[in-house]
mmCIF file of C-alpha atoms in Angstrom:
data_model
loop_
_atom_site.group_PDB
_atom_site.id
_atom_site.type_symbol
_atom_site.label_atom_id
_atom_site.label_comp_id
_atom_site.label_asym_id
_atom_site.label_seq_id
_atom_site.Cartn_x
_atom_site.Cartn_y
_atom_site.Cartn_z
ATOM 1 C CA MET A 1 -38.848 -26.816 50.540
ATOM 2 C CA MET A 2 -37.521 -23.268 51.082
ATOM 3 C CA LYS A 3 -37.813 -23.692 54.856
ATOM 4 C CA ALA A 4 -35.798 -26.880 54.664
ATOM 5 C CA ILE A 5 -33.051 -25.082 52.790
ATOM 6 C CA ASP A 6 -33.070 -22.203 55.265
ATOM 7 C CA ASN A 7 -32.725 -24.584 58.199
ATOM 8 C CA ILE A 8 -29.539 -26.154 56.867
ATOM 9 C CA ASP A 9 -26.691 -25.727 59.301
ATOM 10 C CA LEU A 10 -23.631 -24.584 57.359
ATOM 11 C CA ASN A 11 -21.438 -25.630 60.285
ATOM 12 C CA LYS A 12 -22.049 -29.248 59.319
ATOM 13 C CA PHE A 13 -20.091 -28.777 56.065
ATOM 14 C CA GLU A 14 -16.399 -29.403 56.049
ATOM 15 C CA PRO A 15 -14.068 -26.493 55.129
ATOM 16 C CA ALA A 16 -12.888 -28.462 52.102
ATOM 17 C CA ASP A 17 -16.460 -28.536 50.730
ATOM 18 C CA ILE A 18 -16.778 -24.765 51.087
ATOM 19 C CA VAL A 19 -13.412 -24.200 49.367
ATOM 20 C CA ALA A 20 -14.358 -26.533 46.508
ATOM 21 C CA GLU A 21 -17.670 -24.734 46.050
ATOM 22 C CA SER A 22 -15.980 -21.309 45.959
ATOM 23 C CA SER A 23 -13.341 -22.515 43.499
ATOM 24 C CA GLU A 24 -16.056 -23.480 41.019
ATOM 25 C CA ARG A 25 -17.406 -19.955 40.817
ATOM 26 C CA ILE A 26 -16.769 -17.997 37.592
ATOM 27 C CA GLU A 27 -14.786 -14.962 38.662
ATOM 28 C CA LYS A 28 -14.221 -13.337 35.238
ATOM 29 C CA PRO A 29 -17.110 -11.629 33.437
ATOM 30 C CA SER A 30 -18.352 -13.084 30.170
ATOM 31 C CA LEU A 31 -16.608 -11.428 27.202
ATOM 32 C CA ASN A 32 -17.212 -11.709 23.487
ATOM 33 C CA PHE A 33 -14.425 -12.294 20.966
ATOM 34 C CA TRP A 34 -13.662 -8.610 20.303
ATOM 35 C CA GLN A 35 -13.696 -7.615 23.984
ATOM 36 C CA ASP A 36 -11.319 -10.439 24.820
ATOM 37 C CA ALA A 37 -9.020 -9.469 21.925
ATOM 38 C CA TRP A 38 -8.973 -5.823 23.076
ATOM 39 C CA LEU A 39 -8.032 -6.845 26.624
ATOM 40 C CA ARG A 40 -5.123 -8.878 25.271
ATOM 41 C CA ILE A 41 -3.876 -6.218 22.862
ATOM 42 C CA ARG A 42 -3.852 -3.706 25.728
ATOM 43 C CA LYS A 43 -1.212 -5.856 27.407
ATOM 44 C CA ASN A 44 1.071 -5.396 24.399
ATOM 45 C CA LYS A 45 2.714 -2.060 25.179
ATOM 46 C CA GLY A 46 4.463 -1.895 21.830
ATOM 47 C CA ALA A 47 1.192 -2.246 19.911
ATOM 48 C CA VAL A 48 -0.628 0.314 22.088
ATOM 49 C CA PHE A 49 2.208 2.831 21.724
ATOM 50 C CA SER A 50 2.266 2.211 17.970
ATOM 51 C CA ILE A 51 -1.461 2.941 17.723
ATOM 52 C CA PHE A 52 -1.005 6.333 19.398
ATOM 53 C CA LEU A 53 2.103 7.100 17.316
ATOM 54 C CA LEU A 54 0.304 6.156 14.099
ATOM 55 C CA ALA A 55 -2.612 8.405 15.069
ATOM 56 C CA ILE A 56 -0.165 11.308 15.550
ATOM 57 C CA LEU A 57 1.445 10.632 12.158
ATOM 58 C CA ILE A 58 -1.946 10.533 10.443
ATOM 59 C CA ILE A 59 -3.006 13.814 12.073
ATOM 60 C CA MET A 60 0.276 15.498 11.149
ATOM 61 C CA ALA A 61 0.040 14.219 7.571
ATOM 62 C CA PHE A 62 -3.136 16.234 7.038
ATOM 63 C CA VAL A 63 -2.535 19.111 9.461
ATOM 64 C CA GLY A 64 1.224 19.537 8.982
ATOM 65 C CA PRO A 65 1.187 21.167 5.521
ATOM 66 C CA HIS A 66 -1.231 23.810 6.872
ATOM 67 C CA LEU A 67 0.926 24.588 9.914
ATOM 68 C CA SER A 68 3.716 25.890 7.732
ATOM 69 C CA PRO A 69 3.278 29.220 5.897
ATOM 70 C CA TYR A 70 5.136 27.809 2.889
ATOM 71 C CA ALA A 71 3.541 25.655 0.186
ATOM 72 C CA TYR A 72 5.179 22.300 -0.433
ATOM 73 C CA ASP A 73 5.912 23.134 -4.097
ATOM 74 C CA LYS A 74 6.947 26.797 -3.672
ATOM 75 C CA GLN A 75 10.569 27.439 -4.714
ATOM 76 C CA ASN A 76 12.873 30.141 -3.362
ATOM 77 C CA ILE A 77 16.437 29.708 -4.592
ATOM 78 C CA SER A 78 17.764 32.347 -2.189
ATOM 79 C CA HIS A 79 16.597 30.118 0.713
ATOM 80 C CA ALA A 80 18.151 26.899 -0.645
ATOM 81 C CA ASN A 81 19.763 24.310 1.653
ATOM 82 C CA LEU A 82 18.844 25.967 4.940
ATOM 83 C CA PRO A 83 19.236 23.816 8.070
ATOM 84 C CA PRO A 84 16.309 23.292 10.485
ATOM 85 C CA LYS A 85 15.443 26.214 12.747
ATOM 86 C CA ILE A 86 12.549 26.302 15.217
ATOM 87 C CA GLN A 87 11.537 29.516 16.905
ATOM 88 C CA GLY A 88 11.980 29.427 20.682
ATOM 89 C CA ILE A 89 14.221 26.348 20.677
ATOM 90 C CA GLU A 90 17.276 27.783 18.932
ATOM 91 C CA LYS A 91 18.592 29.121 22.277
ATOM 92 C CA LEU A 92 18.975 25.521 23.465
ATOM 93 C CA GLY A 93 21.562 24.891 20.772
ATOM 94 C CA ILE A 94 19.352 22.538 18.723
ATOM 95 C CA PHE A 95 17.446 23.385 15.555
ATOM 96 C CA ASP A 96 19.140 26.778 15.671
ATOM 97 C CA GLY A 97 19.986 27.159 11.984
ATOM 98 C CA HIS A 98 23.683 26.376 12.431
ATOM 99 C CA MET A 99 25.715 24.018 10.266
ATOM 100 C CA LYS A 100 29.313 23.605 9.196
ATOM 101 C CA VAL A 101 30.320 25.639 6.141
ATOM 102 C CA SER A 102 33.894 24.936 4.977
ATOM 103 C CA GLY A 103 34.552 23.323 8.368
ATOM 104 C CA VAL A 104 33.332 26.339 10.350
ATOM 105 C CA GLU A 105 30.118 26.339 12.430
ATOM 106 C CA THR A 106 27.972 29.054 10.813
ATOM 107 C CA ASP A 107 24.541 30.553 11.393
ATOM 108 C CA VAL A 108 23.307 30.235 7.826
ATOM 109 C CA TYR A 109 20.156 32.259 8.456
ATOM 110 C CA LYS A 110 22.204 35.191 9.769
ATOM 111 C CA GLN A 111 24.731 34.845 6.974
ATOM 112 C CA LYS A 112 22.006 35.061 4.314
ATOM 113 C CA ASN A 113 20.036 37.674 6.290
ATOM 114 C CA ILE A 114 16.924 35.465 6.440
ATOM 115 C CA LYS A 115 14.296 36.291 9.060
ATOM 116 C CA GLU A 116 11.975 33.349 8.373
ATOM 117 C CA TYR A 117 12.039 29.992 10.182
ATOM 118 C CA TYR A 118 12.074 26.616 8.417
ATOM 119 C CA TRP A 119 11.351 23.911 10.982
ATOM 120 C CA PHE A 120 12.825 21.047 8.910
ATOM 121 C CA GLY A 121 15.030 23.244 6.709
ATOM 122 C CA THR A 122 14.860 23.583 2.921
ATOM 123 C CA ASP A 123 16.028 21.547 -0.058
ATOM 124 C CA SER A 124 18.297 22.520 -2.946
ATOM 125 C CA LEU A 125 15.484 24.541 -4.580
ATOM 126 C CA GLY A 126 14.480 26.373 -1.416
ATOM 127 C CA ARG A 127 11.302 24.343 -0.832
ATOM 128 C CA ASP A 128 10.112 23.817 2.735
ATOM 129 C CA ILE A 129 10.948 20.260 3.818
ATOM 130 C CA PHE A 130 8.367 20.382 6.648
ATOM 131 C CA SER A 131 5.497 20.842 4.204
ATOM 132 C CA ARG A 132 6.949 18.399 1.702
ATOM 133 C CA ALA A 133 7.574 15.689 4.313
ATOM 134 C CA TRP A 134 3.996 15.698 5.565
ATOM 135 C CA LYS A 135 2.650 15.968 2.021
ATOM 136 C CA GLY A 136 4.717 12.902 1.189
ATOM 137 C CA THR A 137 3.294 11.158 4.250
ATOM 138 C CA GLN A 138 -0.167 11.687 2.764
ATOM 139 C CA VAL A 139 0.962 9.740 -0.322
ATOM 140 C CA SER A 140 2.307 6.896 1.838
ATOM 141 C CA LEU A 141 -0.941 6.728 3.815
ATOM 142 C CA TYR A 142 -2.921 6.740 0.566
ATOM 143 C CA ILE A 143 -0.895 3.760 -0.643
ATOM 144 C CA ALA A 144 -1.364 2.058 2.748
ATOM 145 C CA PHE A 145 -5.151 2.379 2.747
ATOM 146 C CA LEU A 146 -5.323 1.546 -0.963
ATOM 147 C CA ALA A 147 -3.427 -1.703 -0.355
ATOM 148 C CA ALA A 148 -5.738 -2.511 2.576
ATOM 149 C CA LEU A 149 -8.836 -1.806 0.463
ATOM 150 C CA ILE A 150 -7.587 -3.942 -2.430
ATOM 151 C CA ASP A 151 -6.762 -6.816 -0.060
ATOM 152 C CA MET A 152 -10.122 -6.713 1.702
ATOM 153 C CA VAL A 153 -12.211 -6.354 -1.465
ATOM 154 C CA ILE A 154 -10.515 -8.188 -4.325
ATOM 155 C CA GLY A 155 -8.330 -10.619 -2.367
ATOM 156 C CA VAL A 156 -10.969 -11.670 0.159
ATOM 157 C CA VAL A 157 -13.759 -12.126 -2.393
ATOM 158 C CA TYR A 158 -11.528 -14.001 -4.830
ATOM 159 C CA GLY A 159 -10.178 -16.384 -2.186
ATOM 160 C CA LEU A 160 -13.626 -16.833 -0.645
ATOM 161 C CA VAL A 161 -15.279 -17.839 -3.923
ATOM 162 C CA SER A 162 -12.378 -20.066 -4.975
ATOM 163 C CA GLY A 163 -12.206 -21.954 -1.692
ATOM 164 C CA TYR A 164 -15.963 -22.268 -1.137
ATOM 165 C CA TYR A 165 -16.991 -23.637 -4.529
ATOM 166 C CA GLY A 166 -13.881 -25.767 -5.070
ATOM 167 C CA GLY A 167 -13.703 -28.257 -7.925
ATOM 168 C CA ASN A 168 -13.330 -26.872 -11.438
ATOM 169 C CA VAL A 169 -14.066 -23.331 -10.250
ATOM 170 C CA ASP A 170 -11.184 -23.508 -7.795
ATOM 171 C CA ASN A 171 -8.831 -25.030 -10.400
ATOM 172 C CA VAL A 172 -9.526 -22.306 -12.968
ATOM 173 C CA MET A 173 -9.296 -19.464 -10.432
ATOM 174 C CA GLN A 174 -6.051 -20.784 -8.988
ATOM 175 C CA ARG A 175 -4.436 -21.073 -12.432
ATOM 176 C CA ILE A 176 -5.373 -17.449 -13.074
ATOM 177 C CA LEU A 177 -3.947 -16.519 -9.679
ATOM 178 C CA GLU A 178 -0.661 -18.269 -10.482
ATOM 179 C CA VAL A 179 -0.329 -16.346 -13.746
ATOM 180 C CA ILE A 180 -0.955 -13.015 -11.993
ATOM 181 C CA SER A 181 1.444 -13.913 -9.164
ATOM 182 C CA GLY A 182 4.162 -14.598 -11.718
ATOM 183 C CA LEU A 183 4.029 -10.993 -12.978
ATOM 184 C CA PRO A 184 6.502 -8.805 -11.029
ATOM 185 C CA GLN A 185 5.003 -5.551 -9.772
ATOM 186 C CA LEU A 186 7.957 -3.567 -11.126
ATOM 187 C CA VAL A 187 7.289 -4.871 -14.649
ATOM 188 C CA ILE A 188 3.622 -3.944 -14.313
ATOM 189 C CA VAL A 189 4.567 -0.402 -13.248
ATOM 190 C CA ILE A 190 6.924 -0.022 -16.225
ATOM 191 C CA LEU A 191 4.179 -1.202 -18.565
ATOM 192 C CA MET A 192 1.745 1.258 -16.990
ATOM 193 C CA ILE A 193 4.256 4.077 -17.463
ATOM 194 C CA LEU A 194 4.307 3.298 -21.197
ATOM 195 C CA VAL A 195 0.548 3.796 -21.266
ATOM 196 C CA LEU A 196 0.137 6.373 -18.494
ATOM 197 C CA ASN A 197 2.414 9.048 -17.096
ATOM 198 C CA PRO A 198 4.728 8.160 -14.161
ATOM 199 C CA GLY A 199 2.935 8.880 -10.923
ATOM 200 C CA ILE A 200 0.444 7.684 -8.388
ATOM 201 C CA ILE A 201 -1.976 6.352 -11.014
ATOM 202 C CA SER A 202 0.599 3.882 -12.358
ATOM 203 C CA ILE A 203 1.319 2.632 -8.827
ATOM 204 C CA THR A 204 -2.406 2.331 -8.086
ATOM 205 C CA VAL A 205 -2.986 0.231 -11.211
ATOM 206 C CA ALA A 206 0.006 -2.000 -10.414
ATOM 207 C CA LEU A 207 -1.237 -2.639 -6.870
ATOM 208 C CA THR A 208 -4.756 -3.331 -8.162
ATOM 209 C CA ILE A 209 -3.446 -5.939 -10.600
ATOM 210 C CA THR A 210 -1.019 -7.832 -8.373
ATOM 211 C CA GLY A 211 -1.366 -6.594 -4.775
ATOM 212 C CA TRP A 212 -4.183 -8.919 -3.668
ATOM 213 C CA THR A 213 -2.793 -12.349 -4.599
ATOM 214 C CA GLY A 214 -1.308 -13.100 -1.168
ATOM 215 C CA MET A 215 -4.566 -12.351 0.623
ATOM 216 C CA ALA A 216 -6.537 -14.494 -1.850
ATOM 217 C CA ARG A 217 -4.351 -17.521 -1.138
ATOM 218 C CA VAL A 218 -4.584 -17.112 2.636
ATOM 219 C CA VAL A 219 -8.383 -16.721 2.557
ATOM 220 C CA ARG A 220 -8.784 -19.706 0.229
ATOM 221 C CA GLY A 221 -6.774 -21.937 2.560
ATOM 222 C CA GLN A 222 -8.866 -20.903 5.571
ATOM 223 C CA VAL A 223 -12.151 -21.389 3.699
ATOM 224 C CA LEU A 224 -11.149 -24.918 2.683
ATOM 225 C CA LYS A 225 -10.844 -25.744 6.396
ATOM 226 C CA LEU A 226 -13.975 -23.934 7.569
ATOM 227 C CA LYS A 227 -16.478 -24.985 4.900
ATOM 228 C CA SER A 228 -16.654 -28.535 6.294
ATOM 229 C CA GLN A 229 -17.500 -27.345 9.817
ATOM 230 C CA GLU A 230 -20.838 -28.302 11.376
ATOM 231 C CA TYR A 231 -22.329 -24.808 11.377
ATOM 232 C CA ILE A 232 -21.741 -24.496 7.615
ATOM 233 C CA LEU A 233 -23.362 -27.875 6.989
ATOM 234 C CA ALA A 234 -26.282 -26.861 9.214
ATOM 235 C CA SER A 235 -26.742 -23.638 7.250
ATOM 236 C CA ARG A 236 -26.842 -25.587 3.996
ATOM 237 C CA THR A 237 -29.364 -28.007 5.458
ATOM 238 C CA LEU A 238 -31.591 -25.091 6.502
ATOM 239 C CA GLY A 239 -31.568 -23.846 2.921
ATOM 240 C CA GLU A 240 -29.423 -20.716 3.174
ATOM 241 C CA SER A 241 -27.944 -19.497 -0.118
ATOM 242 C CA ASN A 242 -24.249 -19.719 -0.868
ATOM 243 C CA GLY A 243 -23.917 -15.951 -0.743
ATOM 244 C CA LYS A 244 -25.355 -15.754 2.774
ATOM 245 C CA ILE A 245 -23.182 -18.604 3.981
ATOM 246 C CA MET A 246 -20.039 -16.934 2.652
ATOM 247 C CA PHE A 247 -20.717 -13.416 3.893
ATOM 248 C CA LYS A 248 -22.755 -14.187 7.016
ATOM 249 C CA HIS A 249 -20.851 -17.166 8.419
ATOM 250 C CA LEU A 250 -17.439 -17.504 6.782
ATOM 251 C CA ILE A 251 -16.242 -13.884 6.661
ATOM 252 C CA PRO A 252 -16.934 -13.197 10.391
ATOM 253 C CA ASN A 253 -14.852 -16.259 11.237
ATOM 254 C CA LEU A 254 -12.113 -15.086 8.866
ATOM 255 C CA SER A 255 -12.056 -11.515 10.188
ATOM 256 C CA SER A 256 -8.989 -12.011 12.375
ATOM 257 C CA VAL A 257 -6.976 -13.580 9.525
ATOM 258 C CA ILE A 258 -8.049 -10.817 7.129
ATOM 259 C CA ILE A 259 -7.123 -8.011 9.530
ATOM 260 C CA ILE A 260 -3.724 -9.492 10.408
ATOM 261 C CA ASN A 261 -2.681 -10.135 6.804
ATOM 262 C CA THR A 262 -3.895 -6.698 5.739
ATOM 263 C CA MET A 263 -1.781 -5.022 8.414
ATOM 264 C CA PHE A 264 1.294 -6.950 7.266
ATOM 265 C CA THR A 265 0.618 -5.979 3.627
ATOM 266 C CA ILE A 266 0.568 -2.234 4.344
ATOM 267 C CA PRO A 267 4.321 -1.761 5.154
ATOM 268 C CA ASN A 268 5.256 -3.622 1.961
ATOM 269 C CA ALA A 269 3.021 -1.315 -0.084
ATOM 270 C CA ILE A 270 4.505 1.806 1.546
ATOM 271 C CA PHE A 271 8.041 0.609 0.822
ATOM 272 C CA PHE A 272 7.046 -0.290 -2.762
ATOM 273 C CA GLU A 273 5.817 3.253 -3.447
ATOM 274 C CA ALA A 274 8.883 4.841 -1.818
ATOM 275 C CA PHE A 275 11.206 2.591 -3.828
ATOM 276 C CA LEU A 276 9.488 3.472 -7.108
ATOM 277 C CA SER A 277 9.663 7.188 -6.318
ATOM 278 C CA PHE A 278 13.321 6.806 -5.316
ATOM 279 C CA ILE A 279 14.291 5.314 -8.705
ATOM 280 C CA GLY A 280 12.166 7.822 -10.617
ATOM 281 C CA LEU A 281 9.175 5.631 -11.535
ATOM 282 C CA GLY A 282 6.792 7.027 -8.937
ATOM 283 C CA LEU A 283 5.786 10.587 -8.234
ATOM 284 C CA GLN A 284 7.648 13.226 -10.179
ATOM 285 C CA PRO A 285 8.810 16.634 -8.850
ATOM 286 C CA PRO A 286 7.477 19.072 -7.805
ATOM 287 C CA LYS A 287 5.031 16.587 -6.245
ATOM 288 C CA ALA A 288 6.166 15.360 -2.850
ATOM 289 C CA SER A 289 6.679 11.774 -1.757
ATOM 290 C CA LEU A 290 8.831 10.313 0.973
ATOM 291 C CA GLY A 291 10.661 8.397 -1.744
ATOM 292 C CA THR A 292 11.437 11.543 -3.757
ATOM 293 C CA LEU A 293 12.550 13.348 -0.593
ATOM 294 C CA ILE A 294 14.905 10.483 0.262
ATOM 295 C CA GLU A 295 16.251 10.531 -3.301
ATOM 296 C CA ASP A 296 16.907 14.282 -3.069
ATOM 297 C CA GLY A 297 18.577 13.911 0.335
ATOM 298 C CA PHE A 298 20.681 10.989 -0.848
ATOM 299 C CA THR A 299 22.630 13.228 -3.252
ATOM 300 C CA THR A 300 23.557 15.669 -0.439
ATOM 301 C CA MET A 301 23.819 13.124 2.378
ATOM 302 C CA GLN A 302 27.426 13.978 3.334
ATOM 303 C CA PHE A 303 26.935 17.736 3.546
ATOM 304 C CA LEU A 304 23.226 18.147 4.411
ATOM 305 C CA PRO A 305 22.228 14.966 6.274
ATOM 306 C CA PHE A 306 18.955 16.442 7.585
ATOM 307 C CA GLN A 307 17.489 16.354 4.062
ATOM 308 C CA LEU A 308 17.774 12.550 4.132
ATOM 309 C CA LEU A 309 17.213 11.841 7.819
ATOM 310 C CA ILE A 310 13.847 13.577 8.190
ATOM 311 C CA PRO A 311 11.904 11.655 5.483
ATOM 312 C CA ALA A 312 13.800 8.460 6.361
ATOM 313 C CA ILE A 313 12.706 8.732 10.007
ATOM 314 C CA ILE A 314 9.063 9.351 9.024
ATOM 315 C CA ILE A 315 8.849 6.379 6.645
ATOM 316 C CA SER A 316 10.645 4.172 9.194
ATOM 317 C CA LEU A 317 8.135 5.145 11.893
ATOM 318 C CA LEU A 318 5.244 4.367 9.542
ATOM 319 C CA MET A 319 6.545 0.911 8.680
ATOM 320 C CA ILE A 320 7.539 0.052 12.260
ATOM 321 C CA THR A 321 4.186 1.130 13.713
ATOM 322 C CA PHE A 322 2.201 -0.892 11.183
ATOM 323 C CA ASN A 323 4.374 -3.961 11.830
ATOM 324 C CA LEU A 324 4.063 -3.662 15.625
ATOM 325 C CA ILE A 325 0.291 -3.197 15.382
ATOM 326 C CA ALA A 326 0.107 -6.264 13.136
ATOM 327 C CA ASP A 327 2.112 -8.284 15.692
ATOM 328 C CA GLY A 328 -0.205 -7.115 18.457
ATOM 329 C CA LEU A 329 -3.307 -8.040 16.473
ATOM 330 C CA ARG A 330 -1.884 -11.451 15.652
ATOM 331 C CA ASP A 331 -1.291 -12.180 19.335
ATOM 332 C CA ALA A 332 -4.711 -10.792 20.292
ATOM 333 C CA PHE A 333 -6.624 -12.847 17.750
ATOM 334 C CA ASP A 334 -4.665 -16.051 18.365
ATOM 335 C CA PRO A 335 -6.647 -18.337 20.707
ATOM 336 C CA LYS A 336 -3.423 -20.043 21.825
ATOM 337 C CA SER A 337 -2.217 -16.827 23.456
ATOM 338 C CA ARG A 338 -5.281 -16.573 25.703
ATOM 339 C CA ASP A 339 -4.553 -16.664 29.416
#
């Protein structure tokens, strides 16, 4: 048989047959779901750039306060309201410690005989804005990861159980969900302040009570569609328990939906914390938060704009990067966007 195959004269085949045979070959290597998603997200330049920018912000949030020789809560009234000044760059005419005083461009550091450098300047109490900005970024990142954890633990489990069991269990759980969804987060925070002190604990409790309802509804809707699929019915026929079916079969197929919705939840949580701190219901001075820094800079916006711009730029970068990463993940996990 092998000799017969070897003796075949390829010249007898028409060129069209050879072209058809070559066109049927699989040129691309076999990829699993995550490899294919990574290849597609790499094509999204905005998402890739946002990942690197977010990594830089996270590193600076934890390293930044240690780069400055000044503690974030240390006050020095004689150094109040100093403009930004960075050593080695002041000769370029930027971050040189100059600002207008009574309409005249003045070197404030020289005027006050100050030898130190404050990279982001100081606030009205002489506290270093560089240290306070990155300390406030830590709070925003804490809220971001807290919201993600609450979504992926409480929201996913609640929606998974409600959608899988259905019937009376689903009806009862959904009525409870509607009651919780009807409670505004701001009202919950105010109630927590009456019991606890204003601060990060009140915000954490408010997010724990109401922050997971959106994820629960999304997961429930997806489970209602997936639980009638053939592989779920086959697992039931083979005698697998409900717990194994939910966590072994359903959650892996819901992973893309969970990740995307979690990434879209994070910017809302960051803005919620900053808003509460801005109106005085969040962190209280001398603790640092991007919301408290923006509130302090808002009062001196016309005369000392850097006090507002610096924390505003940081919180804007955080929210934009998370949104762009979420958009990239949505396109990567969407089968319709596959080439």
